[in-house]
Amino acid sequence: MSATMDFEALRRAMAENYEQPEGPARNARAEQLLSQAEKLNIPLAVIEALGHQLKVYNYSSEKDKMFVPFARLLRMWDERPEDFDEYEVHSLHWVFKWMSAGMLSQPHVPLASIEKWLGEMEHRYRLAGHSERAVRSAEFSVAAHVGDMARAERAYAAWLAADRDTMADCHACELHGQGWWQARRGEDARALELWQPVLEGEYTCAHEPHTALASSLLPLLRLGRLDEARAHHLRGFRLVRPMESMRGAYADHVEFCALTGNEARGLELLAERPAYFTDSGEPRSKLDFMSVVALLMDRVTELGRGDQPVPGPAGRTWTARELAAHARGEALSLAARFDERNGTAYVSALARERMSRQPLVDRLPLGVRARTMTVPVRPAPARTAADTPAAAASAEPDLSSLLAEARRLSAALHPESVAAWAAVAEAAGDEELAPRDRAEMTDHRAMGLGPEGVELFARAAELYTEAGDPGEAMAARARGAYVLALSGRTDKALAAVSEPYERVLALLADGGTGVQQTASVLVGRARILLQRVQEAAEEGERGLSGDEGAEAFAAAESAVRELLALAEPHTGDDLLVASRAAEAHAMLGELAAHAGDVERATELLTQASEAFVAAGLPWFAVEHEARLTGMARHLGDAEAAERAARAALEHGGPYLEAMGHAQLHLQLAEVLSATGRFGPAAEHALEAAYWADEDGEGATLGAWARHQLGGFLVGQGRWAEGAEVLESALPELAAETHGDGALVQTRWWLGDCLTELGEHREAAEHWLQAAEIARHWPEQRDHAMLAHLAAEALGNAGLPDQAERAYERAGDLWRSLGNVHGLVRSLRARAWLAAREEGSGPDAARELMTAAVRECEAAVPEDDDARDRLVAELADTHRQFGDLIARSVAGDADDDESINAVFEESLAHITRAVTGFASLGEAGLHSRTGAELAAGWLEADLERPEAAAARARVVLAAYTEADYSEDADDSDSDETVASRRAEAERLLRVTGAEPQEL
């Protein structure tokens, strides 16, 4: 640090330091700057440096350091108040409130000292002529902290009744405090009502809406407003994450995770802030943090993960069980210190209450995934005999009850039949069952194994034969043949099914078996033949046009029709046969789809789905309804697609595996988003991500669902939530799995989100990385657009050199694509960047604007629409050229002749802009009036009031009620009209004319 730093340099250094991230480094720098101020021998410099120290300490984990600089400031004020300027006088009184809150958060400060301080604050505010509003607010905080409810209510009422003045907290902070009190009193709805202007961004400050979002989480959960709670967590945590001083709000987010089934995310939040376990500068927020750590660790332990390693205080490894005990001890110890100071047991009671809270919702998917910490498992008890309806009345069901229930579920073709027979097997143990019982048990066990059940199906067939049911034996063999086909051995499967097929038909003809068993064999054979059709279609371009494909198609169709002819006459007599007939219609639908007849396929699949539902077998309809969804989308029938997708989810219900849920939710999300319903689409994408994670597919389908969810949130303008979700998806999106288009789109959306959130540099980084991927694509428009967006972000981030290079790159790309609009806009942007540079910058800016005009004028439009767009682009370029020239006049310029020459040049360009916009008629109206007013102000500067007034009247005439009634329902346009009219009237007054002269 320079020993000769002057006062202005010191002020700049303090301003720069205040913009740095909260933390010890910023605090240390403030201490250095105070030392530098003391060397200047300027009292105000020391006062300002002490004030700067106070601010950085207050917004850090070292709040306990505030008291020393404040005591020094107060002593300087008492001794020499004339050394304080107006701003520092205000600041001194303002930080009285910080001292009050700071003392309350330090249990070593006696309560009597705090009460004395309140009196001192009241006295000094009265002397300074301030309202008592801030004093009563501080008194309320003391009373609420110690649990004196009566005094708190009195102080609260006095706080709200007192006049707001310059010492009152900002609206955002006051509303947060008022809402906090209502929530503490159990008035959650009232709290959220008070917070609404803060949550919606009407009132903001350095720590709002950060704390209001955090405080709203528990009330929203208690009210069952789960979607809002999720949104507030994602949005609020993003605000809190980089701010060291917000440990209390951070704790609210950890608590939210513990109470919503998001324990794994809660562990990740702890891992992000290891210093929060030990920072001692503000004991009150440490108490909050350690309380929710104990809560979270208890949840993890209850979920059977007590021995899991978890993040904790540095210096050793921790298990969840160990950290729970440590955090509880720390929290109660801190609470006891506060209670000893306060003379009550209130703080300890609140801490115990918080640590003992139970989850408010079993699961609340967030759309983001916890990856670095083990996800706690919610142990699901294994299905036992007591779980079955038949055995529910008995604590120890016998084997016969289990057999009866298994047979009932099998007869109903229920998805739980496999589990029911597994319960039979478990209960039977080594007990010898009848051959029929063993046959069914083995058959269902094979069904549960899928392609690995081939040998068990063969064993089941032997047992059915032993039991005297040759038809069911053939059905079991057919099932075994089909699972061979599922494992890619179609030819072997066809060979395996041929004998059961021939034998069961012979048995049926001789009366040795029934339609049910025969249909089971025929459906197995038809499935295998349909599998061969699908394989033939996948073999390449030949598809079904080759002889092999045609032969496979004919054989499959013949087999399905044979099944249908057998089953359809008996659908009213037998549930299984009815299901076979419905499946036959579904297979005919699949064959129609292979043949390219999508409409016929849709008709047949609909018939099959309806038949399954009518038979009381909705779970069999799910696969076909999912297929119908895709077909309806192909046909452009969005309503039918949505109907089928919703039906699939409804009919799948509790019978779907996690991956089935994920796929169906994602399918419905895509259907809804195609019609612009991003809100409902986001809900289903959220569910898809959750179920994919549950299935262990978080890095594949889960990442894709998060990618989609992020896009839907962007479509709704939910920027902070979108950024959180997209950032969570990005590490797991891979070009090999999801395609490089998904990577580009995710970064593109992220850039959009971060730009809206004011994080321009980070937005530029994402857009540049996306542009690097798109650089290798054959079509370069996305590459150009991304380069252009990155340039804009770099400019907004205050990086003009990088922005210039990015704009130049984008311009070259636009030129190569023949896109004159993109090229012109890049030239104009470069001109504005150049204009900021000293020396030759203004000349370079003029050259770039001239080049932009030249490119517009040289372009040849292809049609009338293209001509209008070029006219608008040229007019806009002239308008910006004029503005750029006018702004080149230095603020302290005093050469009237040269200034007037610049204004004349500017006016010439803006007049050309007016002419261009006017030629576009109604489409160019607002742009024309804006340019007209700019020209009018230049006329006024050139001391031509009549010309200026004439331009103002032109604008007013353009917006007369008769001529502009058609846009009355356009709120944005209404605002433009009102703004233009007000500016025109102001211009008239400046020129000495009156608006009524129009």
PDB file of C-alpha atoms in Angstrom, residues 622-846:
ATOM      1  CA  VAL A 622     -49.760 -48.231 -19.644  1.00  0.00           C
ATOM      2  CA  GLU A 623     -47.265 -49.399 -22.255  1.00  0.00           C
ATOM      3  CA  HIS A 624     -49.733 -48.877 -25.073  1.00  0.00           C
ATOM      4  CA  GLU A 625     -50.849 -45.468 -23.795  1.00  0.00           C
ATOM      5  CA  ALA A 626     -47.218 -44.373 -23.730  1.00  0.00           C
ATOM      6  CA  ARG A 627     -46.924 -45.554 -27.322  1.00  0.00           C
ATOM      7  CA  LEU A 628     -50.111 -43.690 -28.214  1.00  0.00           C
ATOM      8  CA  THR A 629     -48.614 -40.509 -26.787  1.00  0.00           C
ATOM      9  CA  GLY A 630     -45.758 -40.630 -29.263  1.00  0.00           C
ATOM     10  CA  MET A 631     -48.053 -41.442 -32.173  1.00  0.00           C
ATOM     11  CA  ALA A 632     -50.411 -38.599 -31.335  1.00  0.00           C
ATOM     12  CA  ARG A 633     -47.481 -36.201 -31.253  1.00  0.00           C
ATOM     13  CA  HIS A 634     -46.394 -37.530 -34.646  1.00  0.00           C
ATOM     14  CA  LEU A 635     -49.885 -36.811 -35.969  1.00  0.00           C
ATOM     15  CA  GLY A 636     -49.836 -33.325 -34.453  1.00  0.00           C
ATOM     16  CA  ASP A 637     -52.707 -34.077 -32.076  1.00  0.00           C
ATOM     17  CA  ALA A 638     -51.492 -32.417 -28.878  1.00  0.00           C
ATOM     18  CA  GLU A 639     -54.766 -32.996 -27.042  1.00  0.00           C
ATOM     19  CA  ALA A 640     -54.715 -36.742 -27.719  1.00  0.00           C
ATOM     20  CA  ALA A 641     -51.036 -36.941 -26.783  1.00  0.00           C
ATOM     21  CA  GLU A 642     -51.696 -35.282 -23.441  1.00  0.00           C
ATOM     22  CA  ARG A 643     -54.733 -37.473 -22.802  1.00  0.00           C
ATOM     23  CA  ALA A 644     -52.758 -40.661 -23.483  1.00  0.00           C
ATOM     24  CA  ALA A 645     -49.784 -39.554 -21.388  1.00  0.00           C
ATOM     25  CA  ARG A 646     -51.962 -38.679 -18.413  1.00  0.00           C
ATOM     26  CA  ALA A 647     -53.817 -41.981 -18.745  1.00  0.00           C
ATOM     27  CA  ALA A 648     -50.523 -43.881 -18.702  1.00  0.00           C
ATOM     28  CA  LEU A 649     -49.489 -42.173 -15.475  1.00  0.00           C
ATOM     29  CA  GLU A 650     -52.892 -42.722 -13.904  1.00  0.00           C
ATOM     30  CA  HIS A 651     -53.117 -46.378 -14.868  1.00  0.00           C
ATOM     31  CA  GLY A 652     -49.519 -47.103 -13.934  1.00  0.00           C
ATOM     32  CA  GLY A 653     -50.131 -45.759 -10.460  1.00  0.00           C
ATOM     33  CA  PRO A 654     -48.341 -47.746  -7.773  1.00  0.00           C
ATOM     34  CA  TYR A 655     -47.411 -50.567 -10.128  1.00  0.00           C
ATOM     35  CA  LEU A 656     -44.692 -48.768 -12.054  1.00  0.00           C
ATOM     36  CA  GLU A 657     -41.025 -49.139 -11.306  1.00  0.00           C
ATOM     37  CA  ALA A 658     -39.096 -45.932 -10.656  1.00  0.00           C
ATOM     38  CA  MET A 659     -37.817 -45.798 -14.243  1.00  0.00           C
ATOM     39  CA  GLY A 660     -41.345 -46.189 -15.576  1.00  0.00           C
ATOM     40  CA  HIS A 661     -42.452 -43.202 -13.522  1.00  0.00           C
ATOM     41  CA  ALA A 662     -39.481 -41.202 -14.791  1.00  0.00           C
ATOM     42  CA  GLN A 663     -40.116 -41.997 -18.442  1.00  0.00           C
ATOM     43  CA  LEU A 664     -43.851 -41.304 -18.321  1.00  0.00           C
ATOM     44  CA  HIS A 665     -43.455 -38.025 -16.429  1.00  0.00           C
ATOM     45  CA  LEU A 666     -40.809 -36.882 -18.890  1.00  0.00           C
ATOM     46  CA  GLN A 667     -42.992 -37.846 -21.831  1.00  0.00           C
ATOM     47  CA  LEU A 668     -45.896 -35.813 -20.449  1.00  0.00           C
ATOM     48  CA  ALA A 669     -43.560 -32.896 -19.731  1.00  0.00           C
ATOM     49  CA  GLU A 670     -42.482 -32.842 -23.361  1.00  0.00           C
ATOM     50  CA  VAL A 671     -46.107 -32.998 -24.534  1.00  0.00           C
ATOM     51  CA  LEU A 672     -47.067 -30.051 -22.345  1.00  0.00           C
ATOM     52  CA  SER A 673     -44.040 -27.964 -23.269  1.00  0.00           C
ATOM     53  CA  ALA A 674     -44.800 -28.405 -26.970  1.00  0.00           C
ATOM     54  CA  THR A 675     -47.955 -26.362 -26.406  1.00  0.00           C
ATOM     55  CA  GLY A 676     -46.156 -23.726 -24.335  1.00  0.00           C
ATOM     56  CA  ARG A 677     -47.438 -24.881 -20.926  1.00  0.00           C
ATOM     57  CA  PHE A 678     -44.091 -24.630 -19.229  1.00  0.00           C
ATOM     58  CA  GLY A 679     -45.479 -24.539 -15.682  1.00  0.00           C
ATOM     59  CA  PRO A 680     -47.178 -27.963 -15.784  1.00  0.00           C
ATOM     60  CA  ALA A 681     -44.315 -29.277 -17.923  1.00  0.00           C
ATOM     61  CA  ALA A 682     -41.850 -28.261 -15.217  1.00  0.00           C
ATOM     62  CA  GLU A 683     -43.848 -30.155 -12.590  1.00  0.00           C
ATOM     63  CA  HIS A 684     -43.593 -33.383 -14.558  1.00  0.00           C
ATOM     64  CA  ALA A 685     -39.934 -32.881 -15.473  1.00  0.00           C
ATOM     65  CA  LEU A 686     -39.281 -32.415 -11.763  1.00  0.00           C
ATOM     66  CA  GLU A 687     -40.955 -35.744 -11.037  1.00  0.00           C
ATOM     67  CA  ALA A 688     -39.027 -37.379 -13.864  1.00  0.00           C
ATOM     68  CA  ALA A 689     -35.716 -36.219 -12.390  1.00  0.00           C
ATOM     69  CA  TYR A 690     -36.711 -37.476  -8.956  1.00  0.00           C
ATOM     70  CA  TRP A 691     -37.708 -40.947 -10.166  1.00  0.00           C
ATOM     71  CA  ALA A 692     -34.640 -41.263 -12.370  1.00  0.00           C
ATOM     72  CA  ASP A 693     -32.463 -40.506  -9.355  1.00  0.00           C
ATOM     73  CA  GLU A 694     -34.388 -43.078  -7.316  1.00  0.00           C
ATOM     74  CA  ASP A 695     -33.661 -45.666  -9.997  1.00  0.00           C
ATOM     75  CA  GLY A 696     -29.948 -44.885 -10.008  1.00  0.00           C
ATOM     76  CA  GLU A 697     -30.150 -43.185 -13.402  1.00  0.00           C
ATOM     77  CA  GLY A 698     -29.421 -39.663 -12.179  1.00  0.00           C
ATOM     78  CA  ALA A 699     -26.468 -39.294 -14.539  1.00  0.00           C
ATOM     79  CA  THR A 700     -28.427 -40.396 -17.612  1.00  0.00           C
ATOM     80  CA  LEU A 701     -32.184 -39.894 -17.737  1.00  0.00           C
ATOM     81  CA  GLY A 702     -32.042 -37.777 -14.572  1.00  0.00           C
ATOM     82  CA  ALA A 703     -29.587 -35.346 -16.152  1.00  0.00           C
ATOM     83  CA  TRP A 704     -31.762 -35.102 -19.246  1.00  0.00           C
ATOM     84  CA  ALA A 705     -34.843 -34.444 -17.111  1.00  0.00           C
ATOM     85  CA  ARG A 706     -32.971 -31.681 -15.253  1.00  0.00           C
ATOM     86  CA  HIS A 707     -31.887 -30.224 -18.581  1.00  0.00           C
ATOM     87  CA  GLN A 708     -35.529 -30.147 -19.676  1.00  0.00           C
ATOM     88  CA  LEU A 709     -36.712 -28.808 -16.336  1.00  0.00           C
ATOM     89  CA  GLY A 710     -34.200 -25.980 -16.505  1.00  0.00           C
ATOM     90  CA  GLY A 711     -35.487 -25.048 -19.950  1.00  0.00           C
ATOM     91  CA  PHE A 712     -39.090 -25.016 -18.731  1.00  0.00           C
ATOM     92  CA  LEU A 713     -38.136 -22.760 -15.813  1.00  0.00           C
ATOM     93  CA  VAL A 714     -36.359 -20.420 -18.224  1.00  0.00           C
ATOM     94  CA  GLY A 715     -39.520 -20.389 -20.322  1.00  0.00           C
ATOM     95  CA  GLN A 716     -41.377 -19.048 -17.282  1.00  0.00           C
ATOM     96  CA  GLY A 717     -38.745 -16.444 -16.460  1.00  0.00           C
ATOM     97  CA  ARG A 718     -37.828 -18.249 -13.204  1.00  0.00           C
ATOM     98  CA  TRP A 719     -34.168 -17.386 -13.624  1.00  0.00           C
ATOM     99  CA  ALA A 720     -32.695 -18.266 -10.234  1.00  0.00           C
ATOM    100  CA  GLU A 721     -34.447 -21.638 -10.068  1.00  0.00           C
ATOM    101  CA  GLY A 722     -33.480 -22.349 -13.651  1.00  0.00           C
ATOM    102  CA  ALA A 723     -29.840 -21.557 -12.952  1.00  0.00           C
ATOM    103  CA  GLU A 724     -29.736 -23.876  -9.932  1.00  0.00           C
ATOM    104  CA  VAL A 725     -31.277 -26.762 -11.871  1.00  0.00           C
ATOM    105  CA  LEU A 726     -29.150 -26.275 -14.989  1.00  0.00           C
ATOM    106  CA  GLU A 727     -25.955 -26.006 -12.961  1.00  0.00           C
ATOM    107  CA  SER A 728     -26.930 -29.250 -11.263  1.00  0.00           C
ATOM    108  CA  ALA A 729     -27.533 -30.951 -14.622  1.00  0.00           C
ATOM    109  CA  LEU A 730     -24.413 -29.713 -16.378  1.00  0.00           C
ATOM    110  CA  PRO A 731     -21.744 -31.954 -14.729  1.00  0.00           C
ATOM    111  CA  GLU A 732     -23.637 -35.084 -15.778  1.00  0.00           C
ATOM    112  CA  LEU A 733     -24.626 -34.106 -19.293  1.00  0.00           C
ATOM    113  CA  ALA A 734     -22.351 -35.860 -21.754  1.00  0.00           C
ATOM    114  CA  ALA A 735     -22.162 -35.532 -25.527  1.00  0.00           C
ATOM    115  CA  GLU A 736     -21.918 -39.322 -25.856  1.00  0.00           C
ATOM    116  CA  THR A 737     -25.119 -39.884 -23.870  1.00  0.00           C
ATOM    117  CA  HIS A 738     -27.216 -36.776 -24.370  1.00  0.00           C
ATOM    118  CA  GLY A 739     -25.736 -35.215 -27.508  1.00  0.00           C
ATOM    119  CA  ASP A 740     -23.655 -32.065 -27.794  1.00  0.00           C
ATOM    120  CA  GLY A 741     -26.828 -30.152 -28.626  1.00  0.00           C
ATOM    121  CA  ALA A 742     -27.974 -30.671 -25.041  1.00  0.00           C
ATOM    122  CA  LEU A 743     -24.671 -29.309 -23.751  1.00  0.00           C
ATOM    123  CA  VAL A 744     -24.945 -26.219 -25.915  1.00  0.00           C
ATOM    124  CA  GLN A 745     -28.582 -25.628 -25.029  1.00  0.00           C
ATOM    125  CA  THR A 746     -27.951 -26.037 -21.302  1.00  0.00           C
ATOM    126  CA  ARG A 747     -25.136 -23.493 -21.341  1.00  0.00           C
ATOM    127  CA  TRP A 748     -27.224 -21.200 -23.530  1.00  0.00           C
ATOM    128  CA  TRP A 749     -30.080 -21.287 -21.032  1.00  0.00           C
ATOM    129  CA  LEU A 750     -27.636 -20.832 -18.175  1.00  0.00           C
ATOM    130  CA  GLY A 751     -26.261 -17.732 -19.860  1.00  0.00           C
ATOM    131  CA  ASP A 752     -29.798 -16.380 -20.143  1.00  0.00           C
ATOM    132  CA  CYS A 753     -30.424 -17.029 -16.438  1.00  0.00           C
ATOM    133  CA  LEU A 754     -27.165 -15.539 -15.235  1.00  0.00           C
ATOM    134  CA  THR A 755     -27.636 -12.449 -17.390  1.00  0.00           C
ATOM    135  CA  GLU A 756     -31.037 -11.844 -15.812  1.00  0.00           C
ATOM    136  CA  LEU A 757     -29.456 -12.334 -12.382  1.00  0.00           C
ATOM    137  CA  GLY A 758     -26.724  -9.800 -13.156  1.00  0.00           C
ATOM    138  CA  GLU A 759     -23.927 -12.404 -13.257  1.00  0.00           C
ATOM    139  CA  HIS A 760     -22.625 -11.243 -16.630  1.00  0.00           C
ATOM    140  CA  ARG A 761     -19.112 -12.613 -16.486  1.00  0.00           C
ATOM    141  CA  GLU A 762     -20.354 -16.103 -15.621  1.00  0.00           C
ATOM    142  CA  ALA A 763     -22.960 -15.851 -18.393  1.00  0.00           C
ATOM    143  CA  ALA A 764     -20.233 -14.994 -20.874  1.00  0.00           C
ATOM    144  CA  GLU A 765     -18.203 -18.027 -19.809  1.00  0.00           C
ATOM    145  CA  HIS A 766     -21.120 -20.375 -20.488  1.00  0.00           C
ATOM    146  CA  TRP A 767     -21.917 -18.782 -23.828  1.00  0.00           C
ATOM    147  CA  LEU A 768     -18.274 -18.951 -24.908  1.00  0.00           C
ATOM    148  CA  GLN A 769     -18.044 -22.620 -23.958  1.00  0.00           C
ATOM    149  CA  ALA A 770     -21.237 -23.331 -25.860  1.00  0.00           C
ATOM    150  CA  ALA A 771     -19.885 -21.395 -28.853  1.00  0.00           C
ATOM    151  CA  GLU A 772     -16.740 -23.538 -28.806  1.00  0.00           C
ATOM    152  CA  ILE A 773     -18.861 -26.675 -29.173  1.00  0.00           C
ATOM    153  CA  ALA A 774     -21.078 -25.112 -31.856  1.00  0.00           C
ATOM    154  CA  ARG A 775     -17.967 -24.012 -33.755  1.00  0.00           C
ATOM    155  CA  HIS A 776     -17.661 -27.558 -35.111  1.00  0.00           C
ATOM    156  CA  TRP A 777     -21.256 -27.779 -36.357  1.00  0.00           C
ATOM    157  CA  PRO A 778     -21.969 -27.600 -40.098  1.00  0.00           C
ATOM    158  CA  GLU A 779     -24.556 -24.849 -39.574  1.00  0.00           C
ATOM    159  CA  GLN A 780     -22.914 -21.844 -37.934  1.00  0.00           C
ATOM    160  CA  ARG A 781     -25.836 -19.651 -36.928  1.00  0.00           C
ATOM    161  CA  ASP A 782     -25.810 -20.883 -33.312  1.00  0.00           C
ATOM    162  CA  HIS A 783     -22.052 -20.312 -33.187  1.00  0.00           C
ATOM    163  CA  ALA A 784     -22.549 -16.722 -34.327  1.00  0.00           C
ATOM    164  CA  MET A 785     -25.413 -16.055 -31.937  1.00  0.00           C
ATOM    165  CA  LEU A 786     -23.526 -17.460 -28.960  1.00  0.00           C
ATOM    166  CA  ALA A 787     -20.438 -15.404 -29.777  1.00  0.00           C
ATOM    167  CA  HIS A 788     -22.642 -12.312 -30.006  1.00  0.00           C
ATOM    168  CA  LEU A 789     -24.351 -13.041 -26.683  1.00  0.00           C
ATOM    169  CA  ALA A 790     -20.991 -13.631 -25.023  1.00  0.00           C
ATOM    170  CA  ALA A 791     -19.775 -10.294 -26.334  1.00  0.00           C
ATOM    171  CA  GLU A 792     -22.786  -8.515 -24.831  1.00  0.00           C
ATOM    172  CA  ALA A 793     -22.205 -10.214 -21.488  1.00  0.00           C
ATOM    173  CA  LEU A 794     -18.511  -9.344 -21.484  1.00  0.00           C
ATOM    174  CA  GLY A 795     -19.388  -5.735 -22.158  1.00  0.00           C
ATOM    175  CA  ASN A 796     -21.897  -5.733 -19.304  1.00  0.00           C
ATOM    176  CA  ALA A 797     -19.259  -7.325 -17.064  1.00  0.00           C
ATOM    177  CA  GLY A 798     -16.924  -4.385 -17.667  1.00  0.00           C
ATOM    178  CA  LEU A 799     -14.484  -6.295 -19.873  1.00  0.00           C
ATOM    179  CA  PRO A 800     -14.380  -4.157 -23.021  1.00  0.00           C
ATOM    180  CA  ASP A 801     -11.293  -5.726 -24.615  1.00  0.00           C
ATOM    181  CA  GLN A 802     -12.714  -9.234 -24.418  1.00  0.00           C
ATOM    182  CA  ALA A 803     -16.095  -7.936 -25.574  1.00  0.00           C
ATOM    183  CA  GLU A 804     -14.519  -6.285 -28.615  1.00  0.00           C
ATOM    184  CA  ARG A 805     -12.829  -9.524 -29.649  1.00  0.00           C
ATOM    185  CA  ALA A 806     -16.029 -11.505 -29.190  1.00  0.00           C
ATOM    186  CA  TYR A 807     -18.053  -8.988 -31.227  1.00  0.00           C
ATOM    187  CA  GLU A 808     -15.446  -9.109 -33.973  1.00  0.00           C
ATOM    188  CA  ARG A 809     -15.640 -12.908 -34.011  1.00  0.00           C
ATOM    189  CA  ALA A 810     -19.440 -12.753 -34.129  1.00  0.00           C
ATOM    190  CA  GLY A 811     -19.348 -10.182 -36.933  1.00  0.00           C
ATOM    191  CA  ASP A 812     -17.102 -12.405 -39.046  1.00  0.00           C
ATOM    192  CA  LEU A 813     -19.505 -15.281 -38.533  1.00  0.00           C
ATOM    193  CA  TRP A 814     -22.553 -13.165 -39.390  1.00  0.00           C
ATOM    194  CA  ARG A 815     -20.811 -12.001 -42.549  1.00  0.00           C
ATOM    195  CA  SER A 816     -19.987 -15.572 -43.584  1.00  0.00           C
ATOM    196  CA  LEU A 817     -23.644 -16.496 -43.061  1.00  0.00           C
ATOM    197  CA  GLY A 818     -24.864 -13.522 -45.073  1.00  0.00           C
ATOM    198  CA  ASN A 819     -26.766 -12.237 -42.030  1.00  0.00           C
ATOM    199  CA  VAL A 820     -26.581  -8.480 -42.403  1.00  0.00           C
ATOM    200  CA  HIS A 821     -28.629  -7.815 -39.248  1.00  0.00           C
ATOM    201  CA  GLY A 822     -26.230  -9.695 -37.004  1.00  0.00           C
ATOM    202  CA  LEU A 823     -23.241  -8.085 -38.712  1.00  0.00           C
ATOM    203  CA  VAL A 824     -24.647  -4.577 -38.344  1.00  0.00           C
ATOM    204  CA  ARG A 825     -25.479  -5.084 -34.685  1.00  0.00           C
ATOM    205  CA  SER A 826     -21.998  -6.352 -33.952  1.00  0.00           C
ATOM    206  CA  LEU A 827     -20.515  -3.295 -35.673  1.00  0.00           C
ATOM    207  CA  ARG A 828     -22.732  -0.942 -33.694  1.00  0.00           C
ATOM    208  CA  ALA A 829     -21.823  -2.653 -30.423  1.00  0.00           C
ATOM    209  CA  ARG A 830     -18.126  -2.358 -31.253  1.00  0.00           C
ATOM    210  CA  ALA A 831     -18.665   1.314 -32.014  1.00  0.00           C
ATOM    211  CA  TRP A 832     -20.108   1.956 -28.569  1.00  0.00           C
ATOM    212  CA  LEU A 833     -17.217   0.104 -26.954  1.00  0.00           C
ATOM    213  CA  ALA A 834     -14.711   2.147 -28.948  1.00  0.00           C
ATOM    214  CA  ALA A 835     -16.455   5.385 -28.001  1.00  0.00           C
ATOM    215  CA  ARG A 836     -15.524   4.811 -24.363  1.00  0.00           C
ATOM    216  CA  GLU A 837     -11.828   4.674 -25.125  1.00  0.00           C
ATOM    217  CA  GLU A 838      -9.687   7.761 -24.906  1.00  0.00           C
ATOM    218  CA  GLY A 839      -7.495   8.934 -27.743  1.00  0.00           C
ATOM    219  CA  SER A 840      -8.516   7.450 -31.088  1.00  0.00           C
ATOM    220  CA  GLY A 841     -11.598   5.723 -29.647  1.00  0.00           C
ATOM    221  CA  PRO A 842     -14.180   8.250 -30.925  1.00  0.00           C
ATOM    222  CA  ASP A 843     -12.745   8.166 -34.441  1.00  0.00           C
ATOM    223  CA  ALA A 844     -12.798   4.370 -34.452  1.00  0.00           C
ATOM    224  CA  ALA A 845     -16.397   4.478 -33.210  1.00  0.00           C
ATOM    225  CA  ARG A 846     -17.431   6.697 -36.135  1.00  0.00           C
TER     226      ARG A 846
END
